[in-house]
Coordinates of C-alpha atoms and ligand atoms in Angstrom, one line a residue:
M841 CA 0.0 0.0 0.0
F842 CA 2.7 2.4 1.0
S843 CA 4.9 1.6 -1.9
I844 CA 2.0 2.4 -4.3
F845 CA 1.5 5.7 -2.5
E846 CA 5.3 6.3 -2.7
K847 CA 5.3 5.5 -6.5
I848 CA 2.3 7.7 -7.2
T849 CA 3.5 10.7 -5.2
R850 CA 7.1 10.3 -6.6
S851 CA 5.8 10.4 -10.2
A852 CA 3.7 13.4 -9.2
L853 CA 6.9 15.1 -8.0
N854 CA 8.5 14.4 -11.3
L855 CA 5.6 15.8 -13.3
I856 CA 7.5 19.1 -13.4
D857 CA 11.2 19.5 -14.0
P858 CA 12.1 22.7 -12.1
Y859 CA 15.5 22.9 -13.8
V860 CA 14.5 23.3 -17.5
P861 CA 16.2 26.5 -18.7
S862 CA 14.0 29.5 -19.2
D863 CA 13.8 31.0 -22.7
T864 CA 13.1 34.6 -21.6
P865 CA 14.9 36.8 -19.1
P866 CA 12.8 37.8 -16.0
T867 CA 10.6 40.9 -16.3
D868 CA 9.6 43.2 -13.5
S869 CA 5.9 42.9 -14.0
V870 CA 4.6 40.1 -11.7
W871 CA 1.9 38.7 -13.9
R872 CA 4.0 38.7 -17.0
Y873 CA 6.8 37.2 -15.1
I874 CA 4.6 34.4 -13.8
R875 CA 3.0 33.7 -17.2
A876 CA 6.3 33.6 -18.9
N877 CA 7.4 30.8 -16.6
L878 CA 4.3 28.6 -16.7
K879 CA 5.4 26.4 -19.6
P880 CA 7.1 23.6 -17.6
M881 CA 4.0 23.5 -15.4
R882 CA 1.3 23.3 -18.1
K883 CA 0.6 19.6 -17.7
A884 CA 0.3 19.8 -13.9
I885 CA -1.8 22.9 -14.0
A886 CA -4.3 21.4 -16.5
L887 CA -4.5 18.3 -14.3
S888 CA -5.1 20.4 -11.2
L889 CA -7.9 22.3 -12.9
V890 CA -9.6 19.1 -14.0
L891 CA -9.4 17.7 -10.5
T892 CA -10.6 21.0 -9.1
V893 CA -13.7 20.9 -11.3
I894 CA -14.4 17.3 -10.2
A895 CA -13.9 18.1 -6.5
A896 CA -16.1 21.2 -6.7
C897 CA -18.8 19.3 -8.6
I898 CA -18.9 16.6 -5.9
E899 CA -19.3 19.3 -3.2
V900 CA -22.1 20.9 -5.1
W901 CA -23.8 17.6 -5.6
L902 CA -23.5 16.8 -1.9
I903 CA -25.5 19.9 -1.0
S904 CA -28.1 19.3 -3.6
Y905 CA -28.4 15.7 -2.5
A906 CA -29.0 16.8 1.1
G907 CA -32.0 18.9 0.0
K908 CA -33.2 16.1 -2.2
L909 CA -32.9 13.6 0.7
I910 CA -35.3 15.7 2.8
D911 CA -37.8 15.8 0.0
T912 CA -37.5 12.1 -0.6
L913 CA -38.1 11.4 3.1
A914 CA -41.1 13.7 3.2
Q915 CA -42.7 12.1 0.2
T916 CA -42.1 8.4 1.1
T917 CA -43.5 6.3 4.0
P918 CA -41.0 4.8 6.4
E919 CA -42.0 1.2 5.4
K920 CA -41.2 1.7 1.8
I921 CA -38.1 3.8 2.0
W922 CA -35.4 1.1 1.8
Q923 CA -37.3 -0.8 -0.8
V924 CA -37.7 2.2 -3.1
H925 CA -34.5 4.2 -2.4
G926 CA -32.1 1.6 -0.9
G927 CA -30.0 1.3 -4.1
E928 CA -29.7 5.0 -4.5
F929 CA -28.7 5.5 -0.8
I930 CA -25.9 2.9 -1.2
L931 CA -24.6 4.6 -4.3
A932 CA -24.6 8.0 -2.5
A933 CA -22.9 6.5 0.5
L934 CA -20.2 4.9 -1.7
A935 CA -19.7 8.3 -3.4
V936 CA -19.2 10.0 0.0
L937 CA -17.1 7.3 1.4
F938 CA -14.8 6.7 -1.5
V939 CA -15.2 8.9 -4.5
R940 CA -15.0 12.2 -2.6
P941 CA -11.9 11.2 -0.5
L942 CA -10.2 9.9 -3.7
S943 CA -10.8 13.0 -5.7
Q944 CA -9.6 15.2 -2.8
C945 CA -6.5 13.1 -2.4
A946 CA -5.7 13.3 -6.1
R947 CA -6.2 17.1 -6.1
H948 CA -3.9 17.4 -3.1
V949 CA -1.2 15.2 -4.7
V950 CA -1.1 17.4 -7.8
N951 CA -1.4 20.7 -6.0
D952 CA 0.7 20.0 -2.9
I953 CA 3.4 17.8 -4.6
S954 CA 3.6 18.3 -8.3
I955 CA 3.1 22.1 -8.1
S956 CA 4.0 23.1 -4.6
C957 CA 7.2 21.1 -4.3
N958 CA 8.6 22.3 -7.7
V959 CA 7.4 25.8 -8.4
A960 CA 9.5 27.7 -5.8
N961 CA 12.7 26.0 -7.0
L962 CA 11.8 26.5 -10.6
F963 CA 11.6 30.3 -10.0
R964 CA 14.7 30.3 -7.8
W965 CA 16.7 28.3 -10.3
R966 CA 15.8 30.6 -13.1
G967 CA 16.5 33.6 -11.0
H968 CA 19.8 32.2 -10.0
Q969 CA 20.7 31.5 -13.6
H970 CA 20.0 35.1 -14.5
L971 CA 21.8 36.6 -11.5
S972 CA 24.9 34.5 -12.2
K973 CA 25.3 36.3 -15.5
Q974 CA 25.4 39.7 -13.7
S975 CA 28.7 41.5 -13.6
V976 CA 30.9 41.9 -10.6
G977 CA 30.1 45.6 -10.7
W978 CA 26.4 44.9 -10.4
F979 CA 26.9 42.8 -7.3
Q980 CA 29.1 45.5 -5.8
D981 CA 26.3 48.0 -6.2
D982 CA 23.6 45.9 -4.5
L983 CA 24.0 44.3 -1.1
A984 CA 24.8 40.6 -1.8
G985 CA 23.0 39.6 1.4
R986 CA 19.8 41.3 0.3
T987 CA 20.0 39.9 -3.2
S988 CA 20.2 36.4 -1.7
V989 CA 17.2 36.9 0.5
R990 CA 15.2 38.2 -2.4
L991 CA 16.2 35.3 -4.6
V992 CA 15.1 32.7 -2.1
D993 CA 11.9 34.7 -1.3
L994 CA 11.0 35.0 -4.9
G995 CA 10.5 31.3 -5.1
N996 CA 8.2 31.2 -2.1
Q997 CA 6.1 34.1 -3.4
A998 CA 5.7 32.7 -6.9
S999 CA 4.7 29.4 -5.3
Y1000 CA 2.0 31.0 -3.1
I1001 CA 0.6 32.9 -6.0
I1002 CA 0.2 29.9 -8.3
G1003 CA -0.9 27.6 -5.5
G1004 CA -3.4 30.2 -4.3
L1005 CA -4.8 30.8 -7.7
L1006 CA -5.3 27.1 -8.3
N1007 CA -6.6 26.3 -4.8
A1008 CA -8.9 29.0 -3.8
V1009 CA -9.7 31.0 -6.8
A1010 CA -10.2 28.1 -9.2
F1011 CA -12.1 26.0 -6.7
G1012 CA -14.1 29.0 -5.4
L1013 CA -15.1 30.0 -9.0
V1014 CA -16.1 26.5 -10.1
Y1015 CA -18.0 26.0 -6.8
M1016 CA -19.9 29.2 -7.1
I1017 CA -20.8 28.6 -10.7
G1018 CA -21.9 25.1 -9.8
M1019 CA -24.1 26.4 -7.0
I1020 CA -25.8 28.9 -9.3
I1021 CA -26.5 26.2 -11.9
L1022 CA -27.7 23.9 -9.2
M1023 CA -30.0 26.5 -7.8
A1024 CA -31.3 27.4 -11.2
Q1025 CA -32.2 23.8 -11.8
T1026 CA -34.0 23.3 -8.5
D1027 CA -35.7 26.6 -8.4
I1028 CA -34.9 29.6 -10.6
R1029 CA -36.2 31.9 -7.8
L1030 CA -33.3 30.9 -5.6
A1031 CA -30.6 31.3 -8.3
L1032 CA -31.4 35.0 -8.8
P1033 CA -30.5 36.2 -5.2
L1034 CA -27.4 34.0 -5.4
V1035 CA -26.2 35.6 -8.6
L1036 CA -26.8 39.1 -7.1
W1037 CA -24.9 38.1 -4.0
V1038 CA -21.9 36.8 -5.9
A1039 CA -21.9 39.9 -8.0
L1040 CA -21.8 42.1 -4.9
Y1041 CA -19.0 40.0 -3.4
M1042 CA -16.9 40.2 -6.5
G1043 CA -17.6 43.9 -6.9
I1044 CA -16.4 44.7 -3.4
M1045 CA -13.3 42.5 -3.9
I1046 CA -12.4 44.3 -7.1
R1047 CA -12.7 47.7 -5.4
I1048 CA -10.6 46.7 -2.4
I1049 CA -7.9 44.7 -4.1
P1050 CA -5.9 47.5 -5.7
R1051 CA -5.8 49.3 -2.3
M1052 CA -4.6 46.1 -0.7
V1053 CA -1.9 45.7 -3.3
K1054 CA -0.6 49.2 -2.7
A1055 CA -0.6 48.8 1.0
Q1056 CA 1.2 45.4 0.7
R1057 CA 3.8 46.8 -1.6
K1058 CA 4.6 49.6 0.8
F1059 CA 4.9 47.2 3.6
F1060 CA 7.3 44.9 1.7
S1061 CA 9.4 47.9 0.5
A1062 CA 9.8 48.8 4.2
K1063 CA 10.6 45.2 5.1
S1064 CA 13.2 45.0 2.4
A1065 CA 14.9 48.2 3.6
L1066 CA 14.9 46.6 7.0
V1067 CA 16.7 43.5 5.7
G1068 CA 19.2 45.7 3.9
N1069 CA 19.9 47.5 7.1
V1070 CA 20.4 44.4 9.1
V1071 CA 22.6 42.7 6.5
D1072 CA 24.8 45.8 6.2
S1073 CA 25.3 46.1 10.0
F1074 CA 25.8 42.4 10.6
S1075 CA 28.3 42.0 7.8
N1076 CA 30.3 44.9 9.1
F1077 CA 29.9 44.0 12.7
D1078 CA 33.6 44.3 13.6
T1079 CA 33.7 47.8 12.3
L1080 CA 30.7 48.8 14.3
K1081 CA 32.1 47.3 17.5
L1082 CA 35.4 49.0 16.9
F1083 CA 33.8 52.4 16.7
S1084 CA 31.4 51.6 19.6
R1085 CA 28.4 52.6 17.5
R1086 CA 26.0 50.1 18.9
E1087 CA 23.5 52.7 20.0
D1088 CA 23.4 54.5 16.7
I1089 CA 22.9 51.3 14.9
S1090 CA 20.1 50.3 17.3
A1091 CA 18.5 53.6 16.7
D1092 CA 18.8 53.1 12.9
H1093 CA 17.3 49.7 13.3
K1094 CA 14.5 51.0 15.3
V1095 CA 13.6 53.5 12.6
S1096 CA 13.4 50.7 10.0
L1097 CA 11.4 48.5 12.4
E1098 CA 9.0 51.4 13.1
L1099 CA 8.5 51.9 9.4
T1100 CA 7.5 48.3 8.9
R1101 CA 5.2 48.5 11.9
E1102 CA 3.4 51.6 10.5
K1103 CA 3.1 50.0 7.0
L1104 CA 1.8 46.8 8.4
F1105 CA -0.7 48.8 10.4
L1106 CA -2.1 50.4 7.3
S1107 CA -2.3 47.1 5.5
R1108 CA -4.1 45.5 8.5
Q1109 CA -6.6 48.4 8.6
I1110 CA -7.6 47.4 5.1
S1111 CA -7.7 43.7 5.8
I1112 CA -9.9 44.2 8.8
S1113 CA -12.4 46.4 6.9
M1114 CA -12.4 43.8 4.2
N1115 CA -13.1 41.0 6.6
T1116 CA -15.9 42.8 8.3
I1117 CA -17.5 43.5 4.9
V1118 CA -17.3 39.8 4.1
V1119 CA -18.9 38.8 7.4
L1120 CA -21.7 41.4 6.8
L1121 CA -22.2 39.8 3.4
E1122 CA -22.4 36.4 5.0
G1123 CA -25.1 37.7 7.3
L1124 CA -26.9 39.0 4.3
I1125 CA -26.9 35.7 2.5
M1126 CA -27.9 33.7 5.6
V1127 CA -30.8 36.0 6.5
G1128 CA -31.8 36.7 2.9
F1129 CA -31.5 33.2 1.6
I1130 CA -33.0 31.2 4.4
G1131 CA -35.7 33.9 5.0
Y1132 CA -36.5 33.8 1.4
G1133 CA -36.8 30.0 1.4
V1134 CA -39.0 30.1 4.5
W1135 CA -41.2 32.7 2.9
L1136 CA -41.5 30.6 -0.3
W1137 CA -42.5 27.6 1.8
S1138 CA -45.0 29.7 3.9
V1139 CA -46.9 30.7 0.7
G1140 CA -46.8 27.1 -0.5
A1141 CA -44.3 27.9 -3.3
G1142 CA -41.4 25.7 -2.0
T1143 CA -40.8 22.3 -0.4
I1144 CA -39.0 21.6 2.9
G1145 CA -36.1 20.2 0.9
L1146 CA -35.7 23.5 -0.9
I1147 CA -35.2 25.2 2.5
G1148 CA -32.8 22.4 3.5
S1149 CA -30.7 23.1 0.4
A1150 CA -30.9 26.8 1.1
V1151 CA -29.6 26.4 4.6
A1152 CA -26.8 24.1 3.6
L1153 CA -25.9 26.3 0.7
S1154 CA -25.8 29.5 2.6
L1155 CA -23.6 27.9 5.4
R1156 CA -21.2 26.5 2.8
I1157 CA -21.0 29.6 0.8
T1158 CA -20.2 31.8 3.8
S1159 CA -17.3 29.6 4.8
L1160 CA -16.2 29.5 1.1
A1161 CA -16.4 33.3 0.9
E1162 CA -14.2 33.7 3.9
W1163 CA -11.7 31.2 2.7
V1164 CA -11.5 32.7 -0.8
L1165 CA -11.0 36.1 0.8
N1166 CA -8.1 34.8 2.9
E1167 CA -6.5 33.2 -0.1
V1168 CA -6.9 36.3 -2.3
W1169 CA -5.4 38.3 0.5
R1170 CA -2.4 36.0 0.7
I1171 CA -2.0 36.0 -3.1
F1172 CA -1.8 39.8 -3.1
E1173 CA 0.5 39.8 -0.2
S1174 CA 2.8 37.6 -2.3
V1175 CA 2.3 39.8 -5.4
G1176 CA 3.6 42.8 -3.4
N1177 CA 6.5 40.8 -2.1
L1178 CA 7.4 39.3 -5.5
Q1179 CA 7.3 42.8 -7.0
E1180 CA 9.9 43.8 -4.5
S1181 CA 12.1 40.8 -5.2
L1182 CA 11.8 41.3 -8.9
K1183 CA 13.1 44.9 -8.6
T1184 CA 16.5 43.2 -7.8
V1185 CA 16.4 39.9 -9.5
A1186 CA 14.8 41.0 -12.8
Q1187 CA 17.3 43.7 -13.6
P1188 CA 18.7 43.3 -17.0
I1189 CA 22.2 41.9 -17.3
T1190 CA 24.6 44.8 -17.1
I1191 CA 27.3 43.2 -19.2
P1192 CA 25.5 40.8 -21.5
E1193 CA 27.4 38.2 -23.6
H1194 CA 28.1 39.4 -27.1
R1195 CA 25.6 38.0 -29.6
D1196 CA 28.1 35.8 -31.4
A1197 CA 30.8 35.7 -28.8
K1198 CA 33.8 33.5 -29.7
D1199 CA 36.3 32.1 -27.3
L1200 CA 39.3 34.3 -26.7
V1201 CA 42.4 32.8 -28.3
V1202 CA 45.5 33.9 -26.5
T1203 CA 48.6 33.6 -28.8
G1204 CA 51.1 35.8 -26.9
G1205 CA 49.1 37.8 -24.4
Q1206 CA 49.4 41.3 -25.9
I1207 CA 47.1 43.7 -24.2
T1208 CA 46.2 47.0 -25.9
L1209 CA 44.2 49.7 -24.2
E1210 CA 42.8 52.5 -26.5
G1211 CA 41.3 55.7 -25.1
L1212 CA 40.1 53.9 -22.0
N1213 CA 37.7 55.8 -19.8
H1214 CA 35.8 54.6 -16.8
Q1215 CA 34.5 56.7 -13.9
Y1216 CA 31.8 54.4 -12.5
G1217 CA 29.1 56.7 -13.9
T1218 CA 30.2 59.5 -11.6
G1219 CA 32.2 61.7 -14.0
R1220 CA 35.2 61.6 -11.6
G1221 CA 37.8 59.2 -10.3
G1222 CA 38.5 55.9 -12.0
L1223 CA 40.4 56.0 -15.3
N1224 CA 40.7 58.9 -17.6
D1225 CA 41.8 58.3 -21.2
V1226 CA 44.5 55.6 -20.9
S1227 CA 46.1 54.3 -24.1
I1228 CA 48.9 51.8 -23.6
K1229 CA 50.2 48.7 -25.2
L1230 CA 51.5 45.8 -23.2
G1231 CA 53.6 43.5 -25.3
A1232 CA 53.2 39.7 -25.3
G1233 CA 55.0 38.2 -22.3
E1234 CA 55.9 41.7 -20.9
K1235 CA 56.1 42.1 -17.2
V1236 CA 54.6 45.4 -16.1
G1237 CA 54.5 47.0 -12.7
L1238 CA 51.7 49.4 -12.0
V1239 CA 52.4 52.1 -9.4
G1240 CA 50.5 55.0 -8.0
R1241 CA 48.9 56.4 -4.9
S1242 CA 45.7 54.8 -3.7
G1243 CA 42.8 56.0 -5.7
A1244 CA 44.9 56.5 -8.8
G1245 CA 42.9 54.0 -10.8
K1246 CA 45.1 50.9 -10.7
S1247 CA 42.4 48.4 -9.6
T1248 CA 40.0 50.1 -12.0
L1249 CA 42.4 49.3 -14.9
V1250 CA 42.6 45.6 -14.0
N1251 CA 38.9 45.3 -13.3
L1252 CA 38.2 46.6 -16.8
I1253 CA 40.6 44.1 -18.4
L1254 CA 38.7 41.4 -16.6
R1255 CA 35.5 43.0 -17.8
F1256 CA 34.1 43.1 -14.2
Y1257 CA 32.9 46.5 -15.4
E1258 CA 32.2 47.7 -18.9
A1259 CA 34.5 50.6 -19.8
E1260 CA 32.5 53.7 -20.4
K1261 CA 34.7 54.6 -23.3
G1262 CA 37.5 53.0 -25.2
T1263 CA 38.6 49.6 -26.2
I1264 CA 40.6 46.7 -24.7
L1265 CA 42.2 44.3 -27.1
I1266 CA 43.9 41.0 -26.1
D1267 CA 45.9 39.6 -29.0
G1268 CA 43.8 41.8 -31.3
Q1269 CA 40.5 40.6 -30.1
D1270 CA 38.1 43.2 -28.5
I1271 CA 37.2 41.8 -25.1
R1272 CA 33.6 42.9 -25.6
T1273 CA 33.2 40.4 -28.4
V1274 CA 34.7 37.4 -26.7
D1275 CA 33.0 34.8 -24.4
Q1276 CA 33.3 36.2 -20.9
D1277 CA 34.3 32.8 -19.4
S1278 CA 37.0 32.4 -21.9
L1279 CA 38.3 35.9 -21.2
R1280 CA 38.5 35.2 -17.4
G1281 CA 39.8 31.7 -18.1
A1282 CA 42.8 33.3 -19.7
I1283 CA 43.6 35.5 -16.8
G1284 CA 45.0 34.5 -13.4
M1285 CA 44.2 37.2 -10.8
V1286 CA 45.1 37.6 -7.1
S1287 CA 43.7 40.6 -5.4
Q1288 CA 44.4 42.3 -2.2
Q1289 CA 41.3 41.0 -0.4
A1290 CA 41.9 37.5 -1.7
A1291 CA 38.4 36.5 -0.6
L1292 CA 37.8 32.8 -0.3
L1293 CA 34.6 30.7 -0.4
N1294 CA 33.3 29.2 2.8
R1295 CA 34.5 25.7 1.7
S1296 CA 37.5 23.6 2.4
V1297 CA 41.0 24.7 1.6
Y1298 CA 41.1 21.9 -1.0
D1299 CA 38.0 23.3 -2.8
N1300 CA 39.3 26.8 -2.7
I1301 CA 42.5 25.9 -4.4
A1302 CA 40.8 23.5 -6.8
L1303 CA 38.8 26.5 -8.1
G1304 CA 41.9 27.1 -10.2
K1305 CA 41.5 23.9 -12.2
A1306 CA 38.4 21.8 -12.5
D1307 CA 40.0 18.4 -12.6
A1308 CA 43.0 19.0 -10.3
T1309 CA 44.4 16.0 -8.4
L1310 CA 45.3 16.3 -4.8
D1311 CA 49.0 16.1 -5.8
E1312 CA 48.6 19.1 -8.1
I1313 CA 46.8 21.0 -5.4
M1314 CA 49.5 20.2 -2.8
A1315 CA 52.3 21.2 -5.3
A1316 CA 50.6 24.5 -5.9
A1317 CA 50.2 25.1 -2.1
K1318 CA 53.9 24.3 -1.6
K1319 CA 54.9 26.9 -4.3
A1320 CA 52.8 29.5 -2.6
K1321 CA 54.4 28.6 0.8
A1322 CA 51.0 27.6 2.1
D1323 CA 51.5 24.0 2.8
D1324 CA 53.0 24.5 6.3
F1325 CA 50.1 26.4 7.7
I1326 CA 47.5 24.3 5.9
G1327 CA 48.9 21.2 7.6
E1328 CA 48.1 22.8 11.0
L1329 CA 44.6 24.0 10.2
K1330 CA 41.7 22.7 12.1
D1331 CA 38.1 24.1 11.9
S1332 CA 35.3 24.2 14.5
K1333 CA 33.9 20.9 13.2
G1334 CA 37.3 19.1 13.6
R1335 CA 38.2 18.9 9.9
T1336 CA 41.9 19.4 9.4
G1337 CA 44.4 20.3 6.8
Y1338 CA 43.1 20.5 3.2
D1339 CA 39.6 19.5 4.5
A1340 CA 39.4 22.4 7.0
H1341 CA 36.8 25.0 6.1
V1342 CA 37.9 28.6 6.0
G1343 CA 34.8 30.5 7.1
E1344 CA 32.8 33.1 5.1
R1345 CA 35.2 34.9 2.7
G1346 CA 38.0 33.1 4.5
V1347 CA 37.6 35.0 7.8
K1348 CA 39.1 32.2 9.8
L1349 CA 42.5 32.7 8.2
S1350 CA 44.9 35.7 8.4
G1351 CA 45.2 38.0 5.5
G1352 CA 48.6 36.5 4.6
Q1353 CA 47.2 33.0 4.7
R1354 CA 44.3 33.9 2.5
Q1355 CA 46.7 35.5 0.0
R1356 CA 48.8 32.4 -0.1
I1357 CA 45.8 30.2 -0.8
A1358 CA 44.7 32.7 -3.5
L1359 CA 48.2 32.5 -5.0
A1360 CA 48.2 28.7 -5.0
R1361 CA 44.9 28.8 -6.8
V1362 CA 46.3 31.0 -9.5
F1363 CA 49.5 28.9 -9.8
L1364 CA 47.3 25.9 -10.4
K1365 CA 45.2 27.8 -13.0
N1366 CA 48.4 28.6 -14.9
A1367 CA 46.7 31.1 -17.2
P1368 CA 48.7 33.0 -19.9
I1369 CA 48.0 36.4 -18.4
L1370 CA 48.7 37.1 -14.7
I1371 CA 47.3 40.0 -12.7
L1372 CA 48.6 40.6 -9.2
D1373 CA 46.7 43.4 -7.5
E1374 CA 48.6 43.9 -4.2
A1375 CA 48.8 40.1 -4.2
T1376 CA 51.5 39.9 -1.6
S1377 CA 50.6 43.0 0.4
A1378 CA 49.6 41.0 3.5
L1379 CA 52.7 38.9 3.7
D1380 CA 55.6 39.7 5.9
S1381 CA 58.7 40.5 3.9
E1382 CA 60.4 37.2 4.7
V1383 CA 57.6 35.0 3.3
E1384 CA 57.2 37.5 0.4
A1385 CA 60.9 37.1 -0.5
E1386 CA 60.4 33.3 -0.5
I1387 CA 57.4 33.6 -2.8
Q1388 CA 59.0 36.1 -5.1
A1389 CA 61.3 33.3 -6.4
E1390 CA 58.4 31.1 -7.1
L1391 CA 56.5 34.0 -8.7
Q1392 CA 59.4 34.7 -11.0
A1393 CA 59.2 31.1 -12.2
V1394 CA 55.4 31.3 -12.6
M1395 CA 55.6 34.5 -14.5
E1396 CA 57.9 32.9 -17.1
G1397 CA 56.3 33.3 -20.6
K1398 CA 53.2 35.1 -19.3
T1399 CA 52.1 38.7 -19.7
V1400 CA 52.0 40.1 -16.2
I1401 CA 50.5 43.2 -14.6
A1402 CA 51.6 43.6 -11.0
I1403 CA 50.3 46.3 -8.7
A1404 CA 52.3 46.9 -5.5
H1405 CA 53.0 49.5 -3.0
R1406 CA 56.2 47.8 -1.9
L1407 CA 58.3 48.9 -4.9
S1408 CA 61.1 46.4 -4.3
T1409 CA 58.6 43.7 -5.5
I1410 CA 58.2 45.4 -8.9
A1411 CA 61.6 47.1 -9.4
Q1412 CA 62.8 44.2 -11.5
M1413 CA 59.8 44.2 -13.9
D1414 CA 60.5 44.9 -17.6
R1415 CA 58.5 48.1 -17.4
I1416 CA 56.8 50.3 -14.9
L1417 CA 53.7 52.5 -15.4
V1418 CA 52.9 55.3 -13.0
L1419 CA 49.3 56.2 -12.7
E1420 CA 48.0 59.4 -11.3
E1421 CA 44.4 60.6 -11.2
G1422 CA 43.4 58.0 -13.8
Q1423 CA 46.2 58.7 -16.2
V1424 CA 49.5 57.2 -17.1
I1425 CA 52.1 59.8 -16.3
E1426 CA 55.3 57.8 -16.5
D1427 CA 56.3 54.8 -18.5
G1428 CA 59.7 53.1 -18.6
S1429 CA 62.0 50.6 -16.9
H1430 CA 63.0 51.1 -13.2
D1431 CA 66.4 52.4 -14.1
E1432 CA 65.0 54.8 -16.7
L1433 CA 62.4 56.2 -14.3
V1434 CA 64.9 56.5 -11.5
K1435 CA 67.2 58.4 -13.8
Q1436 CA 64.3 60.7 -14.9
D1437 CA 64.1 61.7 -11.3
T1438 CA 60.4 62.6 -11.3
R1439 CA 57.4 60.9 -9.6
Y1440 CA 58.6 57.3 -9.5
A1441 CA 62.1 58.3 -8.4
G1442 CA 60.5 60.2 -5.6
F1443 CA 58.5 57.1 -4.5
W1444 CA 61.7 55.0 -4.7
K1445 CA 63.8 57.4 -2.7
R1446 CA 61.3 57.6 0.0
Q1447 CA 60.9 53.9 0.3
S1448 CA 64.4 52.7 0.7
G1449 CA 63.0 49.2 0.3
G1450 CA 59.8 49.8 2.2
F1451 CA 56.4 51.1 1.1
I1452 CA 55.3 54.3 -0.6
G1453 CA 55.4 56.7 2.3
A1454 CA 52.3 57.3 4.3
D1455 CA 52.2 61.0 3.3
E1456 CA 51.8 59.8 -0.3
E1457 CA 48.6 57.9 0.5
Ligands
ADP2236 N1 32.8 50.8 -7.5 C1 33.1 52.1 -7.6 N2 32.2 53.0 -7.7 C2 32.5 54.3 -7.8 N3 33.8 54.8 -7.7 C3 34.8 53.9 -7.6 C4 34.5 52.5 -7.5 N4 35.7 51.8 -7.4 C5 36.6 52.8 -7.4 N5 36.1 54.0 -7.5 C6 36.8 55.3 -7.6 O1 37.8 55.2 -8.6 C7 39.0 55.7 -8.2 C8 40.1 54.7 -8.5 O2 39.9 53.6 -7.6 P1 40.9 52.3 -7.7 O3 41.0 51.9 -9.1 O4 40.3 51.3 -6.7 O5 42.2 52.9 -7.2 P2 43.6 52.2 -6.8 O6 43.4 50.7 -7.0 O7 44.6 52.8 -7.6 O8 43.8 52.5 -5.3 C9 38.9 56.2 -6.8 O9 38.7 57.6 -6.8 C10 37.6 55.5 -6.3 O10 37.0 56.3 -5.4
MG2237 MG1 43.4 49.1 -5.6

């Protein structure tokens, strides 16, 4: 018995494949968005509607049968009842005992398993597919924490909406129509007040719903600001503690909380008025319908059975009206929430893949920047008209005060941002026309933050090469002088060495340890172009000196761009570029630039092997 149940429910689960790719990007209009994603659910929805009609018809029949039963009893003598109606009673009993539960069960299997278990993930999966195409710049502009919350939420909301529509609205609609038909058949005089009542109920709903949507949207907007506020303060908790700003933060938090309270209050005002109206309507139908039935009977125009039906019907319809109202309320609650989520998730891809993007082919690794301009849409800062050519296999050091535009330059080469003006060519290919994965696949990058994923050390290094063996990973770690400390790692769950997890963004490691893992990862990747953005800034000079030798070997045959404040690490590069206010102001070898005795020479003198002086920052 159980295995049959298991089999049926399992195949119900597989009726929808939540992972089929979407053929359209998400839109920010809720209804269009939902409609555009219904395709994989079509079969399940059709099945659900058929089962809904069957279930509603059974309910309607049950009520009419109750009325008919009373009439039957009134018209037959007790002695003859079984003889005449026995067969019919047995059929009716069987229907109530078996057909009704079976139809309900089938409807629940489709609604609660086929649809409910899949829809949320279908929307989340598609949202995730879309978001993962967003640029790095896009993610930096929105809070990652809030984006994640919205993505997960979006699935729940879409699921509520579709489930609610199928459950309440479809069922309620079929049920009401069934009732009207039934009443019209038994007595047309009863159908008329019912039609009037349904029209009144619908009219009120239609008037109130837009207000409800507006109130809900405001509430969710406030809620989403609250989430943003909490995400921001919790993800920078150390900074807040450091500056003892707990009270300010609490005050901020309270303001956000108060805003959600106020908006929820407004939305509840509407929901209470709506509920009261519905209860009034219920009173109207009970008094009107039953009273009308009694009056018909008193003037000899109706049977007792008719009144029986009227009583049963009015009781059923009142509970139905309340239930539909609650479901509609929840649907619109979800619509408001989904609209809020879509504001983030449905944004168009900021750096879309070129229409017929080809894979980048690196022949030597020549990088050409032509008239490059990028100021993050602010009109200041960033890069300002940079044109340079880095030869194949050339090792270039990039120097300049902080804020000069060094990171901007490498972020543009990686196409994390789309340059506002100008062109970047790698071996003659415009990076806007090449496949983005192939572009980043050709570049090994270690940055100052060297953020790691909250996975094991092994997984973090293995990011560099999909099919890396443990031996390769260990060899890379050794080159990056990371094997010693990795051997001693132990995380809170007792995992050790390469299996130890590193915490969110690698917080459980020191800055220098993170950088060494990031270096190992790039050594393993062995890409033809290497970008080091303050890659060894967190290492002490002893470890750095050890790594320099390995770095020299890794740089062999690659085009390299190295940014460093510690000039000794780039003095031996083929060529040094000095950036200032987004422009290249000096270009030459270390010796040449020192001889020129201008900006770079000034840096160099001040450093005597150390960093660019603090007064230069
Ligand atoms: N995401 C961003 N949005 C707006 N402005 C930015 C962004 N990133 C950097 N900038 C600005 O661009 C300039 C150059 O920054 P950056 O390239 O990081 O400098 P560097 O790496 O040389 O220290 C700075 O003035 C900085 O304020
Ligand atoms: Mg920088």
